[in-house]
């Protein structure tokens, strides 16, 4: 394979972007981060990704071929797992892969819609881009809903080593990506969810997690224990 | 492979369920439909799928093994494409697969959120399960947004035989699944989108589409041209 350069267009508050960062780091693919503000996408960015969402991965080849442009987190992650098979982040058996993909969608879509999206929007984006006062009903709904997801993580990891089975897979990275955004904002009630906390502590101490723990968002300080491995 | 029986838990107004029906029909896998009402999931159904959403595919083996239970449309469809590889509904090249998955997510998530979900909720579900008067602002937003998606389909099929390339893939079936629900309700402005209409006509005349055209939802008549191949 010719030398390639990877540019990941992302936003640090976007869990789907964080999932791709974790996947690339687990596979030890070096990449450059390009910050986008998806709530006011540049024209140039819309040309890369007409949906205007993050993440988008641009792969440039040194041989002057047209770049490969990939968007939508699951499409990017499946691509990376197909092309960079070490370490695999999906299992060999079709049935196990289905469970891994189900759980990935659970966290990336259901947990995001019920918890993460509310808190990002109300506590961070409204401040960073304007948009009025935080809606306390949405914040309370998110604080209520997060318990169910932490319980589910606890329940899964009581029966399995990782969320979907014996191996670390996309499912763990998708769940951890949601939680790392929430943890940045200090919104995870770890003290009530010891089993989920133990699982997160294992992920947080992996080398792939380190770059995320260095994130610093302008105008939004991370919570005290965000980068603390002994939280 | 031992003889297996397939039970697809679905709702006819749910585009993700329709996508799985199309995928199974393209692969000529016989299956039994089980009707669920996802807005009031039975306890028995929640035991199959804790998210309570449709579709869920249950595969029973005649050898008395534990059934395989799969949920979340993309996880189900990827499983089916891995296990039943003829005809393939994703291409061979990783790069092409990424584009096929990106477009699948575009229609199943973006078009669904911007168009289909509004119209299902306001025009059908509020009537079928109660929930007050339709919200005309949501209906108008959906009628506005549908044009962009039909233009995108038209633009894609002007440069390619099918939405993602030369072959029929998940992307076509995901887009057609959205449109078939909207078409049931008579909500697709075909007269303004000839290229998209030509593409849909090709899909509509495939044998895999026939069972969908026979759908009849209690309390909600299909539009006049819904089952008409010469619409």
Coordinates of C-alpha atoms in Angstrom, one line a residue:
Chain A
X1 CA 0.0 0.0 0.0
X2 CA 1.4 3.4 -0.9
X3 CA 1.9 6.0 1.8
X4 CA -1.4 7.7 2.6
X5 CA -2.3 10.6 4.7
X6 CA -5.5 10.7 6.8
X7 CA -7.4 13.8 7.6
X8 CA -10.3 13.4 10.0
X9 CA -12.8 16.2 10.0
X10 CA -14.4 16.2 13.4
X11 CA -15.8 18.1 16.4
X12 CA -14.6 17.2 19.9
X13 CA -18.2 17.2 21.2
X14 CA -19.4 14.8 18.6
X15 CA -19.4 11.2 19.9
X16 CA -19.4 9.7 16.3
X17 CA -16.2 11.6 15.6
X18 CA -14.7 10.3 18.8
X19 CA -15.7 6.8 17.9
X20 CA -13.7 7.1 14.6
X21 CA -10.7 8.5 16.5
X22 CA -10.8 5.5 18.9
X23 CA -11.0 3.0 16.0
X24 CA -8.1 4.6 14.2
X25 CA -6.0 4.8 17.3
X26 CA -6.7 1.1 18.1
X27 CA -5.5 0.2 14.6
X28 CA -2.5 2.6 15.0
X29 CA -3.4 4.6 11.9
X30 CA -1.8 8.1 12.2
X31 CA -4.1 10.9 11.2
X32 CA -4.5 14.7 11.3
X33 CA -7.5 16.2 13.0
X34 CA -9.4 19.0 11.2
X35 CA -11.9 20.9 13.3
X36 CA -15.3 21.5 11.8
X37 CA -18.3 23.4 13.3
X38 CA -21.1 21.2 11.9
X39 CA -23.8 23.7 13.0
X40 CA -22.4 26.2 10.5
X41 CA -20.7 24.0 7.8
X42 CA -18.2 25.7 5.5
X43 CA -19.0 25.4 1.8
X44 CA -15.8 23.5 1.3
X45 CA -16.9 21.0 3.9
X46 CA -20.3 20.5 2.3
X47 CA -18.5 19.6 -0.9
X48 CA -16.8 16.8 1.0
X49 CA -19.9 15.7 2.8
X50 CA -23.3 17.0 1.6
X51 CA -24.9 15.9 4.9
X52 CA -22.8 18.6 6.6
X53 CA -22.3 16.3 9.6
X54 CA -19.0 15.2 11.2
X55 CA -17.0 13.0 10.9
X56 CA -15.6 12.8 7.4
X57 CA -12.3 11.0 6.7
X58 CA -10.2 12.1 3.7
X59 CA -7.5 9.7 2.6
X60 CA -4.8 11.3 0.3
X61 CA -2.4 9.1 -1.6
X62 CA 1.1 10.3 -2.4
X63 CA 0.8 9.0 -5.9
X64 CA -1.5 11.9 -6.8
X65 CA -4.6 9.8 -7.2
X66 CA -8.0 11.3 -6.3
X67 CA -8.5 11.3 -2.5
X68 CA -10.9 8.8 -1.0
X69 CA -13.6 10.6 0.9
X70 CA -15.6 8.7 3.5
X71 CA -18.4 10.0 5.7
X72 CA -20.9 8.6 8.2
X73 CA -19.3 7.0 11.2
X74 CA -20.4 3.4 10.7
X75 CA -19.4 3.5 7.0
X76 CA -16.0 4.9 8.0
X77 CA -15.4 2.3 10.8
X78 CA -16.5 -0.7 8.7
X79 CA -14.1 0.5 5.9
X80 CA -11.3 0.8 8.4
X81 CA -12.0 -2.6 9.8
X82 CA -12.0 -4.1 6.3
X83 CA -8.8 -2.4 5.1
X84 CA -6.9 -2.5 8.4
X85 CA -7.7 -5.9 9.9
X86 CA -5.3 -5.7 12.9
X87 CA -6.7 -5.7 15.5
X88 CA -10.1 -6.7 14.3
X89 CA -13.0 -4.7 15.9
X90 CA -15.7 -7.0 14.7
X91 CA -15.7 -10.8 15.3
X92 CA -15.4 -13.5 12.8
X93 CA -18.9 -15.1 13.2
X94 CA -21.8 -13.4 11.3
X95 CA -24.0 -13.8 14.4
X96 CA -21.6 -12.2 16.7
X97 CA -21.0 -9.3 14.3
X98 CA -24.8 -8.7 14.2
X99 CA -24.8 -8.4 18.0
X100 CA -21.8 -6.0 17.9
X101 CA -23.5 -3.9 15.3
X102 CA -26.8 -3.9 17.2
X103 CA -25.1 -2.6 20.3
X104 CA -23.0 0.0 18.3
X105 CA -26.3 1.4 16.9
X106 CA -27.9 1.3 20.4
X107 CA -25.2 3.6 21.8
X108 CA -24.6 5.7 18.7
X109 CA -28.3 6.3 18.0
X110 CA -30.5 5.5 21.0
X111 CA -28.2 6.7 23.8
X112 CA -27.2 9.7 21.7
X113 CA -30.9 10.7 21.1
X114 CA -32.0 10.0 24.7
X115 CA -29.0 11.5 26.5
X116 CA -26.0 12.9 24.7
X117 CA -27.7 15.1 22.1
X118 CA -29.8 16.8 24.8
X119 CA -26.8 17.7 26.9
X120 CA -24.5 18.7 24.1
X121 CA -27.2 21.0 22.7
X122 CA -28.5 22.5 25.9
X123 CA -25.3 22.8 27.9
X124 CA -22.6 23.4 25.3
X125 CA -23.8 24.3 21.8
X126 CA -26.4 26.9 22.9
X127 CA -23.5 28.7 24.7
X128 CA -20.9 28.3 21.9
X129 CA -23.1 29.2 18.9
X130 CA -25.9 31.1 20.6
X131 CA -29.5 29.8 20.6
X132 CA -31.1 31.0 23.8
X133 CA -31.4 29.7 27.3
X134 CA -30.9 26.0 28.1
X135 CA -34.1 23.9 28.1
X136 CA -34.2 22.4 31.6
X137 CA -36.8 19.8 30.6
X138 CA -34.4 18.3 28.1
X139 CA -31.5 18.4 30.6
X140 CA -33.6 16.6 33.2
X141 CA -34.8 14.0 30.7
X142 CA -31.1 13.3 29.8
X143 CA -30.1 13.0 33.5
X144 CA -33.0 10.5 33.9
X145 CA -32.2 8.5 30.8
X146 CA -28.5 8.1 31.4
X147 CA -29.1 5.7 34.3
X148 CA -30.8 3.1 32.0
X149 CA -27.8 3.1 29.7
X150 CA -25.3 2.8 32.5
X151 CA -27.3 -0.1 33.9
X152 CA -27.3 -1.8 30.5
X153 CA -23.5 -1.4 30.3
X154 CA -23.2 -2.8 33.8
X155 CA -25.5 -5.7 33.0
X156 CA -23.7 -6.6 29.8
X157 CA -20.2 -6.5 31.3
X158 CA -21.3 -8.6 34.3
X159 CA -21.9 -11.5 31.8
X160 CA -19.2 -10.8 29.3
X161 CA -15.6 -9.4 29.3
X162 CA -16.5 -6.6 26.9
X163 CA -20.0 -5.3 25.9
X164 CA -20.6 -7.7 23.0
X165 CA -18.5 -10.7 24.1
X166 CA -14.9 -11.7 24.9
X167 CA -13.2 -9.2 22.6
X168 CA -13.2 -5.4 22.5
X169 CA -15.3 -4.4 19.5
X170 CA -17.0 -1.4 17.9
X171 CA -19.7 -1.7 20.5
X172 CA -17.3 -0.7 23.4
X173 CA -15.8 2.1 21.4
X174 CA -19.3 3.5 20.5
X175 CA -20.5 3.4 24.1
X176 CA -17.2 4.9 25.4
X177 CA -17.4 7.7 22.8
X178 CA -20.8 8.8 24.1
X179 CA -19.6 8.6 27.7
X180 CA -16.4 10.5 27.1
X181 CA -18.3 13.5 25.8
X182 CA -20.7 13.3 28.8
X183 CA -17.7 12.8 31.1
X184 CA -16.0 15.9 29.6
X185 CA -19.1 17.9 30.7
X186 CA -19.1 16.2 34.1
X187 CA -22.5 14.6 33.5
X188 CA -21.9 10.9 34.3
X189 CA -23.1 9.6 37.7
X190 CA -20.3 7.1 38.1
X191 CA -20.9 6.7 41.8
X192 CA -24.1 4.9 41.2
X193 CA -22.8 2.6 38.5
X194 CA -19.8 0.8 39.7
X195 CA -19.8 -2.0 37.1
X196 CA -20.1 0.5 34.2
X197 CA -17.4 2.5 35.8
X198 CA -15.0 -0.5 36.0
X199 CA -15.5 -1.1 32.3
X200 CA -15.0 2.6 31.4
X201 CA -11.8 2.7 33.6
X202 CA -10.4 -0.2 31.5
X203 CA -11.1 1.7 28.3
X204 CA -9.9 5.0 29.6
X205 CA -6.5 3.5 30.4
X206 CA -5.9 2.2 26.9
X207 CA -3.4 4.1 24.7
X208 CA -6.1 4.7 22.1
X209 CA -8.0 6.8 24.7
X210 CA -5.1 9.2 25.6
X211 CA -5.6 11.7 22.8
X212 CA -9.3 12.1 23.7
X213 CA -8.3 12.9 27.3
X214 CA -6.1 15.8 26.0
X215 CA -9.1 17.5 24.4
X216 CA -9.7 21.0 25.4
X217 CA -12.7 22.8 23.9
X218 CA -12.5 26.6 23.7
X219 CA -15.1 28.1 26.1
X220 CA -15.9 24.8 27.8
X221 CA -13.6 23.5 30.5
X222 CA -13.5 19.7 31.0
X223 CA -14.7 18.3 34.3
X224 CA -12.1 17.8 37.0
X225 CA -11.9 14.1 36.7
X226 CA -12.1 14.0 32.9
X227 CA -8.5 13.1 32.3
X228 CA -8.0 11.3 35.6
X229 CA -7.4 7.6 35.2
X230 CA -8.2 7.1 38.8
X231 CA -11.6 8.9 38.7
Chain B
X1 CA -27.2 -25.6 6.5
X2 CA -30.1 -27.1 8.3
X3 CA -33.6 -26.0 7.5
X4 CA -34.4 -22.8 9.2
X5 CA -37.5 -20.7 9.7
X6 CA -37.5 -17.0 9.6
X7 CA -39.9 -14.8 11.5
X8 CA -39.7 -11.1 10.8
X9 CA -41.3 -8.9 13.4
X10 CA -42.3 -5.7 11.6
X11 CA -44.7 -2.9 11.1
X12 CA -45.9 -2.0 7.6
X13 CA -45.4 1.7 8.2
X14 CA -41.8 1.2 9.3
X15 CA -39.3 1.8 6.5
X16 CA -36.6 -0.1 8.2
X17 CA -38.8 -3.2 8.4
X18 CA -39.6 -2.7 4.7
X19 CA -35.9 -2.6 3.9
X20 CA -35.3 -5.9 5.6
X21 CA -38.3 -7.4 3.7
X22 CA -36.8 -6.2 0.4
X23 CA -33.4 -7.6 1.2
X24 CA -34.8 -11.0 2.2
X25 CA -36.9 -11.1 -1.0
X26 CA -34.0 -10.1 -3.2
X27 CA -32.1 -13.1 -1.7
X28 CA -35.2 -15.3 -2.0
X29 CA -35.2 -16.2 1.7
X30 CA -38.8 -17.3 2.6
X31 CA -40.1 -15.7 5.9
X32 CA -43.2 -15.2 8.0
X33 CA -44.2 -11.7 9.0
X34 CA -45.2 -11.0 12.6
X35 CA -47.0 -7.7 13.1
X36 CA -45.8 -5.6 16.1
X37 CA -47.1 -2.2 17.3
X38 CA -43.8 -0.6 18.3
X39 CA -45.5 2.3 20.0
X40 CA -46.9 -0.2 22.6
X41 CA -44.5 -3.1 22.6
X42 CA -45.7 -6.4 24.1
X43 CA -43.5 -7.7 27.0
X44 CA -42.8 -10.8 24.9
X45 CA -41.4 -8.5 22.2
X46 CA -39.3 -6.5 24.6
X47 CA -37.7 -9.8 25.6
X48 CA -36.6 -10.3 22.0
X49 CA -35.6 -6.7 21.4
X50 CA -35.0 -4.5 24.5
X51 CA -35.1 -1.4 22.3
X52 CA -38.7 -2.2 21.5
X53 CA -38.2 -1.1 17.9
X54 CA -39.0 -3.0 14.7
X55 CA -37.7 -4.9 12.9
X56 CA -36.4 -8.0 14.7
X57 CA -35.6 -11.2 12.8
X58 CA -35.9 -14.5 14.6
X59 CA -34.2 -17.5 13.0
X60 CA -35.4 -20.9 14.3
X61 CA -33.5 -24.0 13.5
X62 CA -35.3 -27.4 13.2
X63 CA -32.5 -29.1 15.1
X64 CA -33.8 -27.5 18.3
X65 CA -30.9 -25.1 18.8
X66 CA -31.5 -21.8 20.5
X67 CA -33.0 -19.4 17.9
X68 CA -30.8 -16.6 16.5
X69 CA -32.4 -13.2 17.4
X70 CA -31.2 -10.2 15.4
X71 CA -32.4 -6.6 15.7
X72 CA -31.6 -3.2 14.2
X73 CA -32.1 -3.0 10.4
X74 CA -28.5 -2.5 9.4
X75 CA -27.2 -5.3 11.7
X76 CA -29.8 -7.6 10.2
X77 CA -29.1 -6.7 6.6
X78 CA -25.3 -7.0 7.0
X79 CA -25.9 -10.4 8.5
X80 CA -28.1 -11.5 5.7
X81 CA -25.6 -10.3 3.1
X82 CA -22.7 -12.2 4.9
X83 CA -24.7 -15.4 5.2
X84 CA -26.6 -15.3 2.0
X85 CA -24.2 -13.9 -0.5
X86 CA -26.3 -14.4 -3.6
X87 CA -27.1 -11.8 -5.0
X88 CA -24.6 -9.6 -3.1
X89 CA -26.2 -6.3 -2.0
X90 CA -22.8 -4.7 -1.1
X91 CA -19.9 -4.5 -3.6
X92 CA -16.5 -6.2 -3.3
X93 CA -14.3 -3.0 -2.9
X94 CA -14.1 -1.5 0.6
X95 CA -14.4 2.0 -0.9
X96 CA -17.6 1.2 -2.8
X97 CA -19.1 -0.5 0.3
X98 CA -18.4 2.7 2.3
X99 CA -20.3 4.7 -0.3
X100 CA -23.2 2.2 -0.3
X101 CA -23.3 2.3 3.5
X102 CA -23.1 6.1 3.6
X103 CA -26.1 6.4 1.3
X104 CA -28.0 3.7 3.1
X105 CA -27.6 5.7 6.3
X106 CA -28.6 8.9 4.5
X107 CA -32.0 7.5 3.5
X108 CA -32.6 5.4 6.6
X109 CA -31.7 8.2 9.1
X110 CA -31.5 11.6 7.4
X111 CA -34.5 11.2 5.1
X112 CA -36.4 9.4 7.7
X113 CA -35.9 12.1 10.3
X114 CA -36.6 15.0 7.8
X115 CA -39.5 13.5 6.0
X116 CA -40.9 10.0 6.7
X117 CA -41.0 10.1 10.5
X118 CA -43.0 13.4 10.4
X119 CA -45.6 12.1 8.0
X120 CA -46.0 8.6 9.6
X121 CA -46.4 10.2 13.0
X122 CA -48.7 13.1 12.1
X123 CA -50.8 11.5 9.3
X124 CA -51.0 7.8 10.5
X125 CA -49.9 7.0 14.0
X126 CA -51.8 9.9 15.7
X127 CA -54.9 8.4 14.1
X128 CA -54.2 4.8 14.7
X129 CA -53.1 5.0 18.4
X130 CA -54.4 8.4 19.4
X131 CA -52.3 11.4 20.2
X132 CA -54.2 14.5 19.3
X133 CA -54.5 16.6 16.1
X134 CA -51.8 16.4 13.4
X135 CA -49.2 19.1 13.7
X136 CA -49.4 20.9 10.4
X137 CA -45.9 22.5 10.8
X138 CA -44.3 19.1 10.8
X139 CA -46.4 18.0 7.8
X140 CA -45.3 21.1 5.9
X141 CA -41.7 20.7 6.8
X142 CA -41.8 17.1 5.5
X143 CA -43.5 18.2 2.2
X144 CA -40.7 20.8 1.8
X145 CA -37.9 18.4 2.7
X146 CA -38.9 15.6 0.4
X147 CA -37.9 17.6 -2.7
X148 CA -34.3 17.7 -1.7
X149 CA -34.2 13.9 -1.3
X150 CA -35.9 13.2 -4.6
X151 CA -33.5 15.6 -6.3
X152 CA -30.6 13.8 -4.7
X153 CA -31.9 10.5 -6.0
X154 CA -32.4 12.0 -9.4
X155 CA -28.9 13.4 -9.4
X156 CA -27.3 10.2 -8.3
X157 CA -29.1 8.1 -10.9
X158 CA -28.2 10.5 -13.7
X159 CA -24.6 9.5 -13.2
X160 CA -24.9 5.9 -12.2
X161 CA -27.2 3.0 -13.0
X162 CA -28.3 2.6 -9.4
X163 CA -27.9 5.0 -6.5
X164 CA -24.4 3.9 -5.4
X165 CA -23.0 2.5 -8.7
X166 CA -23.6 -0.1 -11.4
X167 CA -25.3 -2.6 -9.1
X168 CA -28.4 -2.6 -7.0
X169 CA -27.3 -2.3 -3.4
X170 CA -28.6 -1.7 0.1
X171 CA -28.7 2.0 -0.7
X172 CA -31.4 1.5 -3.4
X173 CA -33.5 -0.7 -1.1
X174 CA -33.1 1.8 1.9
X175 CA -34.3 4.7 -0.3
X176 CA -37.1 2.7 -1.8
X177 CA -38.3 1.6 1.6
X178 CA -38.7 5.2 2.7
X179 CA -40.5 6.1 -0.5
X180 CA -42.8 3.1 -0.5
X181 CA -44.2 4.1 2.9
X182 CA -44.6 7.7 1.7
X183 CA -46.2 6.5 -1.5
X184 CA -48.6 4.4 0.5
X185 CA -49.8 7.6 2.0
X186 CA -49.9 9.4 -1.4
X187 CA -47.2 11.8 -0.3
X188 CA -44.6 11.6 -3.1
X189 CA -44.6 14.5 -5.7
X190 CA -43.5 12.2 -8.5
X191 CA -44.7 14.6 -11.2
X192 CA -41.9 17.0 -10.3
X193 CA -39.1 14.4 -10.1
X194 CA -39.1 12.4 -13.3
X195 CA -35.6 10.9 -12.9
X196 CA -36.3 9.7 -9.4
X197 CA -39.6 8.3 -10.6
X198 CA -37.9 6.3 -13.4
X199 CA -35.5 4.8 -10.8
X200 CA -38.4 4.0 -8.5
X201 CA -40.4 2.4 -11.4
X202 CA -37.5 0.0 -12.0
X203 CA -37.5 -1.0 -8.4
X204 CA -41.3 -1.2 -8.1
X205 CA -41.5 -3.7 -10.9
X206 CA -39.0 -6.1 -9.3
X207 CA -40.4 -9.4 -7.9
X208 CA -39.0 -8.4 -4.4
X209 CA -41.3 -5.4 -4.3
X210 CA -44.5 -7.3 -5.0
X211 CA -45.3 -8.3 -1.4
X212 CA -45.0 -4.6 -0.3
X213 CA -47.5 -3.5 -2.9
X214 CA -50.0 -5.9 -1.4
X215 CA -49.8 -4.3 2.0
X216 CA -53.0 -3.1 3.5
X217 CA -53.0 -1.3 6.8
X218 CA -56.2 -1.4 8.9
X219 CA -57.7 2.1 9.1
X220 CA -55.4 3.6 6.5
X221 CA -56.2 3.1 2.8
X222 CA -53.2 3.1 0.3
X223 CA -53.1 5.9 -2.3
X224 CA -54.7 5.1 -5.6
X225 CA -51.4 4.5 -7.5
X226 CA -49.6 2.7 -4.7
X227 CA -49.8 -0.7 -6.2
X228 CA -49.8 0.5 -9.8
X229 CA -46.7 -0.3 -11.8
X230 CA -47.6 2.3 -14.4
X231 CA -48.0 5.2 -11.9

